[in-house]
């Protein structure tokens, strides 16, 4: 089957994010390279500083001599620096003698034991690799692991143990690899007894080669349970400045002697480890000014900001109350905010009191308590470079050194910042990169991917062909087809799927593309996994909200239709003025133009059995079916009460009680009841929280004074009163609801003024002129119902 070329990323497939995985891999490799380069430079400068301090030669002379020694001994410069740091002893340098040439540095015997030209090439290469690896070793346990990794393949080493001599002559296990914690605990402290191979090697200063278990267990107490677990062992003292206080044990499960090549290799290993181990140890006391000067000279040679601290403890409690600055580089003062001041020889809090309240101080105390290194949060620091102020990012690191602390500030390079930016992108975008090698079946994920899928990073990344098994059963087939097409034909994909985690169901998205060889066969897959759970939940919530809105819209439309039909059935509108008890009455009802469009405004204009006219206008709060139902209840009840002989105020009181005790609704309403007695031309009226009546007489419009009365349904013991006025020929009386005069943001008082002005401006308007008044008063869009009853007394008033 012919393989198809890789399909380019389609629009919307986030090709820039697909490239993110490749960028991360490249930046990580570059970051590791720069870190190793900086660490290597620090070792070289430290060795040069030590030579300068102990011999008095110049920096150039010390560097040249180190290079010459490395060339002569067939070492790398880094190896020679490790050996030098481990074996260099002080030589007298008298005041007044010149220093500055290579000849000023005596040849000594720094690495005579390792300068054998007969050392095999492969051993020399292996030692060179170890010298480079040691720059990343920071503690004795790290050193044990590094040595086991180095020696496992070369000479089948199965375990490494590092012992340091205690003041009482016994041994303390400071580092181990390849043995379990239980055995390490049993052998963590060894008393100064005879029959201990490591002690014997330290006392004699010579290695002990244990290559015959049966014979060796007659002479020594062998470590192991059973002792035959390791059938050959080597215990090698590590010479540091003409003495041996550390012993390294190499234990093998296989039997047999250590070959001359193996022995040469191990001797070379101890020579390199001497310098590394010496950096772990800090003397408890610095007896001479020369030693103190040597430490400061070493720090002066460091290319980074660093200082050496010893704790100052309270006499009673033993708690650390301050630190003594034993040595410091020139950059420390500036980073601690004391530019131009020298911290060496001073108390730290005396130098910078504010430090006690900062996280770095807590880091100091934690390292002393736990022995674990500490790294602070990155911070910005402004520096002047070529006359221009620039911001750089630094991070403080604290490492234990016996009972002292080594504090350093590392400036992050561009690669560090780039990696941090990529990490921020992954975190903020909740995505991570993933790579799969289809040839070796190796898989690698970024830390964010493990968080997204809820998988322990110790379990490693999931192979590509097993990724579909992460998905829910319903999503597995689609993901399987996508992976099959990618591996077989190189087709890139962007597939959503779901997984089940301890936190519930997560919605993920996998985007991947293949990298093919020159034959078109996919050999590697790059991609990213993104957590889309929050977005998916938002989408589902939006869909549900839209569905609810549509449902509510349908309900409102049905309710509006029903309410409109009910209102038209309950409140028939006359298409021309009607005559009641000698009055000409014109009515108008206009529903609101927003919302449900049907409200609780109503009117009644009927002639009573005794010949009187009953005029009613009311307004129920709210809109919709409930408002229409309450309106119908009030409208018919009010008419029935008045027809059966109730007074106007009595009718209002009973209607108030009706609303208060209605369990179906808790509405309120305003209302005007007016009774016109034609024989006396007298109008009697009462109101419940309603706007007043407007009377037009002789071209002047005025509002009748309202009798007392609160809105219906608002109080259990309301007081209602009634008022009277006489109407004469030509009078015009207008009853209305508040929708006619209330139009926010205009106040209702201003609306009442405008209504009076509009009515007074046309005193001679004839019948059927209500439409022009409404057009003048109402805005284009009404938010409330409007109900108006226009009452006219026919004829001309006699003066």
mmCIF file with all atom_site columns, N, CA, C and O in Angstrom, residues 107-145:
data_model
loop_
_atom_site.group_PDB
_atom_site.id
_atom_site.type_symbol
_atom_site.label_atom_id
_atom_site.label_alt_id
_atom_site.label_comp_id
_atom_site.label_asym_id
_atom_site.label_entity_id
_atom_site.label_seq_id
_atom_site.pdbx_PDB_ins_code
_atom_site.Cartn_x
_atom_site.Cartn_y
_atom_site.Cartn_z
_atom_site.occupancy
_atom_site.B_iso_or_equiv
_atom_site.pdbx_formal_charge
_atom_site.auth_seq_id
_atom_site.auth_comp_id
_atom_site.auth_asym_id
_atom_site.auth_atom_id
_atom_site.pdbx_PDB_model_num
ATOM 1   N N  . UNK A 1 107 ? 54.677 22.374 39.970 1.00 0.00 ? 107 UNK A N  1
ATOM 2   C CA . UNK A 1 107 ? 54.021 21.220 39.386 1.00 0.00 ? 107 UNK A CA 1
ATOM 3   C C  . UNK A 1 107 ? 53.375 20.335 40.423 1.00 0.00 ? 107 UNK A C  1
ATOM 4   O O  . UNK A 1 107 ? 52.302 19.810 40.215 1.00 0.00 ? 107 UNK A O  1
ATOM 5   N N  . UNK A 1 108 ? 54.020 20.149 41.595 1.00 0.00 ? 108 UNK A N  1
ATOM 6   C CA . UNK A 1 108 ? 53.424 19.329 42.644 1.00 0.00 ? 108 UNK A CA 1
ATOM 7   C C  . UNK A 1 108 ? 53.123 17.930 42.172 1.00 0.00 ? 108 UNK A C  1
ATOM 8   O O  . UNK A 1 108 ? 53.784 17.398 41.304 1.00 0.00 ? 108 UNK A O  1
ATOM 9   N N  . UNK A 1 109 ? 52.132 17.332 42.769 1.00 0.00 ? 109 UNK A N  1
ATOM 10  C CA . UNK A 1 109 ? 51.734 15.968 42.376 1.00 0.00 ? 109 UNK A CA 1
ATOM 11  C C  . UNK A 1 109 ? 50.213 15.885 42.354 1.00 0.00 ? 109 UNK A C  1
ATOM 12  O O  . UNK A 1 109 ? 49.625 14.988 42.904 1.00 0.00 ? 109 UNK A O  1
ATOM 13  N N  . UNK A 1 110 ? 49.598 16.917 41.708 1.00 0.00 ? 110 UNK A N  1
ATOM 14  C CA . UNK A 1 110 ? 48.139 17.000 41.753 1.00 0.00 ? 110 UNK A CA 1
ATOM 15  C C  . UNK A 1 110 ? 47.468 15.742 41.211 1.00 0.00 ? 110 UNK A C  1
ATOM 16  O O  . UNK A 1 110 ? 46.511 15.258 41.750 1.00 0.00 ? 110 UNK A O  1
ATOM 17  N N  . UNK A 1 111 ? 47.973 15.230 40.114 1.00 0.00 ? 111 UNK A N  1
ATOM 18  C CA . UNK A 1 111 ? 47.304 14.103 39.471 1.00 0.00 ? 111 UNK A CA 1
ATOM 19  C C  . UNK A 1 111 ? 48.298 13.119 38.925 1.00 0.00 ? 111 UNK A C  1
ATOM 20  O O  . UNK A 1 111 ? 48.081 12.520 37.884 1.00 0.00 ? 111 UNK A O  1
ATOM 21  N N  . UNK A 1 112 ? 49.413 12.922 39.654 1.00 0.00 ? 112 UNK A N  1
ATOM 22  C CA . UNK A 1 112 ? 50.438 12.011 39.142 1.00 0.00 ? 112 UNK A CA 1
ATOM 23  C C  . UNK A 1 112 ? 49.882 10.609 38.987 1.00 0.00 ? 112 UNK A C  1
ATOM 24  O O  . UNK A 1 112 ? 50.255 9.873  38.061 1.00 0.00 ? 112 UNK A O  1
ATOM 25  N N  . UNK A 1 113 ? 49.009 10.206 39.897 1.00 0.00 ? 113 UNK A N  1
ATOM 26  C CA . UNK A 1 113 ? 48.481 8.853  39.831 1.00 0.00 ? 113 UNK A CA 1
ATOM 27  C C  . UNK A 1 113 ? 47.603 8.642  38.619 1.00 0.00 ? 113 UNK A C  1
ATOM 28  O O  . UNK A 1 113 ? 47.386 7.515  38.189 1.00 0.00 ? 113 UNK A O  1
ATOM 29  N N  . UNK A 1 114 ? 47.112 9.747  38.028 1.00 0.00 ? 114 UNK A N  1
ATOM 30  C CA . UNK A 1 114 ? 46.209 9.614  36.881 1.00 0.00 ? 114 UNK A CA 1
ATOM 31  C C  . UNK A 1 114 ? 46.878 10.021 35.579 1.00 0.00 ? 114 UNK A C  1
ATOM 32  O O  . UNK A 1 114 ? 46.213 10.071 34.549 1.00 0.00 ? 114 UNK A O  1
ATOM 33  N N  . UNK A 1 115 ? 48.157 10.299 35.618 1.00 0.00 ? 115 UNK A N  1
ATOM 34  C CA . UNK A 1 115 ? 48.831 10.785 34.416 1.00 0.00 ? 115 UNK A CA 1
ATOM 35  C C  . UNK A 1 115 ? 49.510 9.673  33.645 1.00 0.00 ? 115 UNK A C  1
ATOM 36  O O  . UNK A 1 115 ? 50.376 9.916  32.833 1.00 0.00 ? 115 UNK A O  1
ATOM 37  N N  . UNK A 1 116 ? 49.096 8.443  33.901 1.00 0.00 ? 116 UNK A N  1
ATOM 38  C CA . UNK A 1 116 ? 49.706 7.302  33.242 1.00 0.00 ? 116 UNK A CA 1
ATOM 39  C C  . UNK A 1 116 ? 49.292 7.269  31.778 1.00 0.00 ? 116 UNK A C  1
ATOM 40  O O  . UNK A 1 116 ? 48.112 7.180  31.466 1.00 0.00 ? 116 UNK A O  1
ATOM 41  N N  . UNK A 1 117 ? 50.268 7.341  30.906 1.00 0.00 ? 117 UNK A N  1
ATOM 42  C CA . UNK A 1 117 ? 49.967 7.357  29.465 1.00 0.00 ? 117 UNK A CA 1
ATOM 43  C C  . UNK A 1 117 ? 49.431 6.028  28.967 1.00 0.00 ? 117 UNK A C  1
ATOM 44  O O  . UNK A 1 117 ? 48.938 5.938  27.851 1.00 0.00 ? 117 UNK A O  1
ATOM 45  N N  . UNK A 1 118 ? 49.540 4.968  29.821 1.00 0.00 ? 118 UNK A N  1
ATOM 46  C CA . UNK A 1 118 ? 49.070 3.651  29.391 1.00 0.00 ? 118 UNK A CA 1
ATOM 47  C C  . UNK A 1 118 ? 47.581 3.455  29.648 1.00 0.00 ? 118 UNK A C  1
ATOM 48  O O  . UNK A 1 118 ? 47.062 2.367  29.405 1.00 0.00 ? 118 UNK A O  1
ATOM 49  N N  . UNK A 1 119 ? 46.908 4.484  30.182 1.00 0.00 ? 119 UNK A N  1
ATOM 50  C CA . UNK A 1 119 ? 45.459 4.362  30.434 1.00 0.00 ? 119 UNK A CA 1
ATOM 51  C C  . UNK A 1 119 ? 44.726 4.080  29.128 1.00 0.00 ? 119 UNK A C  1
ATOM 52  O O  . UNK A 1 119 ? 44.903 4.799  28.140 1.00 0.00 ? 119 UNK A O  1
ATOM 53  N N  . UNK A 1 120 ? 43.893 3.011  29.106 1.00 0.00 ? 120 UNK A N  1
ATOM 54  C CA . UNK A 1 120 ? 43.187 2.671  27.853 1.00 0.00 ? 120 UNK A CA 1
ATOM 55  C C  . UNK A 1 120 ? 42.325 3.832  27.363 1.00 0.00 ? 120 UNK A C  1
ATOM 56  O O  . UNK A 1 120 ? 41.816 4.626  28.157 1.00 0.00 ? 120 UNK A O  1
ATOM 57  N N  . UNK A 1 121 ? 42.183 3.880  26.030 1.00 0.00 ? 121 UNK A N  1
ATOM 58  C CA . UNK A 1 121 ? 41.429 4.977  25.426 1.00 0.00 ? 121 UNK A CA 1
ATOM 59  C C  . UNK A 1 121 ? 39.980 4.976  25.891 1.00 0.00 ? 121 UNK A C  1
ATOM 60  O O  . UNK A 1 121 ? 39.396 6.025  26.146 1.00 0.00 ? 121 UNK A O  1
ATOM 61  N N  . UNK A 1 122 ? 39.389 3.770  26.009 1.00 0.00 ? 122 UNK A N  1
ATOM 62  C CA . UNK A 1 122 ? 37.979 3.729  26.399 1.00 0.00 ? 122 UNK A CA 1
ATOM 63  C C  . UNK A 1 122 ? 37.787 4.184  27.835 1.00 0.00 ? 122 UNK A C  1
ATOM 64  O O  . UNK A 1 122 ? 36.789 4.806  28.185 1.00 0.00 ? 122 UNK A O  1
ATOM 65  N N  . UNK A 1 123 ? 38.786 3.875  28.717 1.00 0.00 ? 123 UNK A N  1
ATOM 66  C CA . UNK A 1 123 ? 38.707 4.354  30.091 1.00 0.00 ? 123 UNK A CA 1
ATOM 67  C C  . UNK A 1 123 ? 38.829 5.874  30.123 1.00 0.00 ? 123 UNK A C  1
ATOM 68  O O  . UNK A 1 123 ? 38.102 6.567  30.843 1.00 0.00 ? 123 UNK A O  1
ATOM 69  N N  . UNK A 1 124 ? 39.772 6.406  29.358 1.00 0.00 ? 124 UNK A N  1
ATOM 70  C CA . UNK A 1 124 ? 39.933 7.851  29.301 1.00 0.00 ? 124 UNK A CA 1
ATOM 71  C C  . UNK A 1 124 ? 38.655 8.529  28.827 1.00 0.00 ? 124 UNK A C  1
ATOM 72  O O  . UNK A 1 124 ? 38.237 9.563  29.358 1.00 0.00 ? 124 UNK A O  1
ATOM 73  N N  . UNK A 1 125 ? 37.996 7.942  27.819 1.00 0.00 ? 125 UNK A N  1
ATOM 74  C CA . UNK A 1 125 ? 36.742 8.512  27.315 1.00 0.00 ? 125 UNK A CA 1
ATOM 75  C C  . UNK A 1 125 ? 35.644 8.438  28.371 1.00 0.00 ? 125 UNK A C  1
ATOM 76  O O  . UNK A 1 125 ? 34.851 9.373  28.543 1.00 0.00 ? 125 UNK A O  1
ATOM 77  N N  . UNK A 1 126 ? 35.596 7.291  29.096 1.00 0.00 ? 126 UNK A N  1
ATOM 78  C CA . UNK A 1 126 ? 34.573 7.135  30.135 1.00 0.00 ? 126 UNK A CA 1
ATOM 79  C C  . UNK A 1 126 ? 34.781 8.140  31.253 1.00 0.00 ? 126 UNK A C  1
ATOM 80  O O  . UNK A 1 126 ? 33.826 8.725  31.768 1.00 0.00 ? 126 UNK A O  1
ATOM 81  N N  . UNK A 1 127 ? 36.057 8.355  31.661 1.00 0.00 ? 127 UNK A N  1
ATOM 82  C CA . UNK A 1 127 ? 36.333 9.326  32.706 1.00 0.00 ? 127 UNK A CA 1
ATOM 83  C C  . UNK A 1 127 ? 35.982 10.738 32.256 1.00 0.00 ? 127 UNK A C  1
ATOM 84  O O  . UNK A 1 127 ? 35.539 11.562 33.050 1.00 0.00 ? 127 UNK A O  1
ATOM 85  N N  . UNK A 1 128 ? 36.207 11.031 30.979 1.00 0.00 ? 128 UNK A N  1
ATOM 86  C CA . UNK A 1 128 ? 35.836 12.346 30.465 1.00 0.00 ? 128 UNK A CA 1
ATOM 87  C C  . UNK A 1 128 ? 34.325 12.564 30.565 1.00 0.00 ? 128 UNK A C  1
ATOM 88  O O  . UNK A 1 128 ? 33.850 13.644 30.923 1.00 0.00 ? 128 UNK A O  1
ATOM 89  N N  . UNK A 1 129 ? 33.541 11.508 30.261 1.00 0.00 ? 129 UNK A N  1
ATOM 90  C CA . UNK A 1 129 ? 32.086 11.614 30.370 1.00 0.00 ? 129 UNK A CA 1
ATOM 91  C C  . UNK A 1 129 ? 31.659 11.810 31.824 1.00 0.00 ? 129 UNK A C  1
ATOM 92  O O  . UNK A 1 129 ? 30.755 12.583 32.130 1.00 0.00 ? 129 UNK A O  1
ATOM 93  N N  . UNK A 1 130 ? 32.321 11.085 32.729 1.00 0.00 ? 130 UNK A N  1
ATOM 94  C CA . UNK A 1 130 ? 31.988 11.225 34.140 1.00 0.00 ? 130 UNK A CA 1
ATOM 95  C C  . UNK A 1 130 ? 32.308 12.642 34.635 1.00 0.00 ? 130 UNK A C  1
ATOM 96  O O  . UNK A 1 130 ? 31.534 13.236 35.395 1.00 0.00 ? 130 UNK A O  1
ATOM 97  N N  . UNK A 1 131 ? 33.441 13.184 34.209 1.00 0.00 ? 131 UNK A N  1
ATOM 98  C CA . UNK A 1 131 ? 33.794 14.541 34.608 1.00 0.00 ? 131 UNK A CA 1
ATOM 99  C C  . UNK A 1 131 ? 32.732 15.542 34.205 1.00 0.00 ? 131 UNK A C  1
ATOM 100 O O  . UNK A 1 131 ? 32.411 16.475 34.949 1.00 0.00 ? 131 UNK A O  1
ATOM 101 N N  . UNK A 1 132 ? 32.170 15.352 33.011 1.00 0.00 ? 132 UNK A N  1
ATOM 102 C CA . UNK A 1 132 ? 31.109 16.241 32.561 1.00 0.00 ? 132 UNK A CA 1
ATOM 103 C C  . UNK A 1 132 ? 29.836 16.022 33.372 1.00 0.00 ? 132 UNK A C  1
ATOM 104 O O  . UNK A 1 132 ? 29.120 16.966 33.725 1.00 0.00 ? 132 UNK A O  1
ATOM 105 N N  . UNK A 1 133 ? 29.511 14.765 33.688 1.00 0.00 ? 133 UNK A N  1
ATOM 106 C CA . UNK A 1 133 ? 28.292 14.477 34.443 1.00 0.00 ? 133 UNK A CA 1
ATOM 107 C C  . UNK A 1 133 ? 28.356 15.029 35.862 1.00 0.00 ? 133 UNK A C  1
ATOM 108 O O  . UNK A 1 133 ? 27.323 15.378 36.455 1.00 0.00 ? 133 UNK A O  1
ATOM 109 N N  . UNK A 1 134 ? 29.570 15.110 36.427 1.00 0.00 ? 134 UNK A N  1
ATOM 110 C CA . UNK A 1 134 ? 29.704 15.567 37.810 1.00 0.00 ? 134 UNK A CA 1
ATOM 111 C C  . UNK A 1 134 ? 29.282 17.021 38.000 1.00 0.00 ? 134 UNK A C  1
ATOM 112 O O  . UNK A 1 134 ? 28.989 17.436 39.127 1.00 0.00 ? 134 UNK A O  1
ATOM 113 N N  . UNK A 1 135 ? 29.237 17.807 36.947 1.00 0.00 ? 135 UNK A N  1
ATOM 114 C CA . UNK A 1 135 ? 28.841 19.206 37.118 1.00 0.00 ? 135 UNK A CA 1
ATOM 115 C C  . UNK A 1 135 ? 27.374 19.324 37.523 1.00 0.00 ? 135 UNK A C  1
ATOM 116 O O  . UNK A 1 135 ? 26.956 20.354 38.053 1.00 0.00 ? 135 UNK A O  1
ATOM 117 N N  . UNK A 1 136 ? 26.588 18.260 37.276 1.00 0.00 ? 136 UNK A N  1
ATOM 118 C CA . UNK A 1 136 ? 25.168 18.287 37.646 1.00 0.00 ? 136 UNK A CA 1
ATOM 119 C C  . UNK A 1 136 ? 24.909 17.637 39.003 1.00 0.00 ? 136 UNK A C  1
ATOM 120 O O  . UNK A 1 136 ? 23.771 17.535 39.438 1.00 0.00 ? 136 UNK A O  1
ATOM 121 N N  . UNK A 1 137 ? 25.960 17.148 39.647 1.00 0.00 ? 137 UNK A N  1
ATOM 122 C CA . UNK A 1 137 ? 25.832 16.486 40.941 1.00 0.00 ? 137 UNK A CA 1
ATOM 123 C C  . UNK A 1 137 ? 25.933 17.529 42.047 1.00 0.00 ? 137 UNK A C  1
ATOM 124 O O  . UNK A 1 137 ? 26.900 18.295 42.095 1.00 0.00 ? 137 UNK A O  1
ATOM 125 N N  . UNK A 1 138 ? 24.948 17.548 42.937 1.00 0.00 ? 138 UNK A N  1
ATOM 126 C CA . UNK A 1 138 ? 24.922 18.568 43.975 1.00 0.00 ? 138 UNK A CA 1
ATOM 127 C C  . UNK A 1 138 ? 25.018 17.994 45.385 1.00 0.00 ? 138 UNK A C  1
ATOM 128 O O  . UNK A 1 138 ? 25.286 18.733 46.326 1.00 0.00 ? 138 UNK A O  1
ATOM 129 N N  . UNK A 1 139 ? 24.757 16.699 45.582 1.00 0.00 ? 139 UNK A N  1
ATOM 130 C CA . UNK A 1 139 ? 24.766 16.095 46.918 1.00 0.00 ? 139 UNK A CA 1
ATOM 131 C C  . UNK A 1 139 ? 25.405 14.715 46.829 1.00 0.00 ? 139 UNK A C  1
ATOM 132 O O  . UNK A 1 139 ? 25.483 14.117 45.746 1.00 0.00 ? 139 UNK A O  1
ATOM 133 N N  . UNK A 1 140 ? 25.872 14.148 47.975 1.00 0.00 ? 140 UNK A N  1
ATOM 134 C CA . UNK A 1 140 ? 26.406 12.778 47.967 1.00 0.00 ? 140 UNK A CA 1
ATOM 135 C C  . UNK A 1 140 ? 25.417 11.747 47.420 1.00 0.00 ? 140 UNK A C  1
ATOM 136 O O  . UNK A 1 140 ? 25.834 10.857 46.675 1.00 0.00 ? 140 UNK A O  1
ATOM 137 N N  . UNK A 1 141 ? 24.103 11.800 47.763 1.00 0.00 ? 141 UNK A N  1
ATOM 138 C CA . UNK A 1 141 ? 23.182 10.841 47.127 1.00 0.00 ? 141 UNK A CA 1
ATOM 139 C C  . UNK A 1 141 ? 23.161 10.982 45.605 1.00 0.00 ? 141 UNK A C  1
ATOM 140 O O  . UNK A 1 141 ? 23.082 9.984  44.886 1.00 0.00 ? 141 UNK A O  1
ATOM 141 N N  . UNK A 1 142 ? 23.221 12.233 45.112 1.00 0.00 ? 142 UNK A N  1
ATOM 142 C CA . UNK A 1 142 ? 23.300 12.428 43.664 1.00 0.00 ? 142 UNK A CA 1
ATOM 143 C C  . UNK A 1 142 ? 24.565 11.802 43.103 1.00 0.00 ? 142 UNK A C  1
ATOM 144 O O  . UNK A 1 142 ? 24.557 11.197 42.018 1.00 0.00 ? 142 UNK A O  1
ATOM 145 N N  . UNK A 1 143 ? 25.671 11.921 43.835 1.00 0.00 ? 143 UNK A N  1
ATOM 146 C CA . UNK A 1 143 ? 26.939 11.362 43.377 1.00 0.00 ? 143 UNK A CA 1
ATOM 147 C C  . UNK A 1 143 ? 26.854 9.847  43.295 1.00 0.00 ? 143 UNK A C  1
ATOM 148 O O  . UNK A 1 143 ? 27.342 9.241  42.334 1.00 0.00 ? 143 UNK A O  1
ATOM 149 N N  . UNK A 1 144 ? 26.224 9.208  44.290 1.00 0.00 ? 144 UNK A N  1
ATOM 150 C CA . UNK A 1 144 ? 26.079 7.751  44.260 1.00 0.00 ? 144 UNK A CA 1
ATOM 151 C C  . UNK A 1 144 ? 25.277 7.306  43.047 1.00 0.00 ? 144 UNK A C  1
ATOM 152 O O  . UNK A 1 144 ? 25.643 6.342  42.355 1.00 0.00 ? 144 UNK A O  1
ATOM 153 N N  . UNK A 1 145 ? 24.185 8.001  42.762 1.00 0.00 ? 145 UNK A N  1
ATOM 154 C CA . UNK A 1 145 ? 23.383 7.634  41.598 1.00 0.00 ? 145 UNK A CA 1
ATOM 155 C C  . UNK A 1 145 ? 24.154 7.863  40.300 1.00 0.00 ? 145 UNK A C  1
ATOM 156 O O  . UNK A 1 145 ? 24.061 7.068  39.361 1.00 0.00 ? 145 UNK A O  1
#
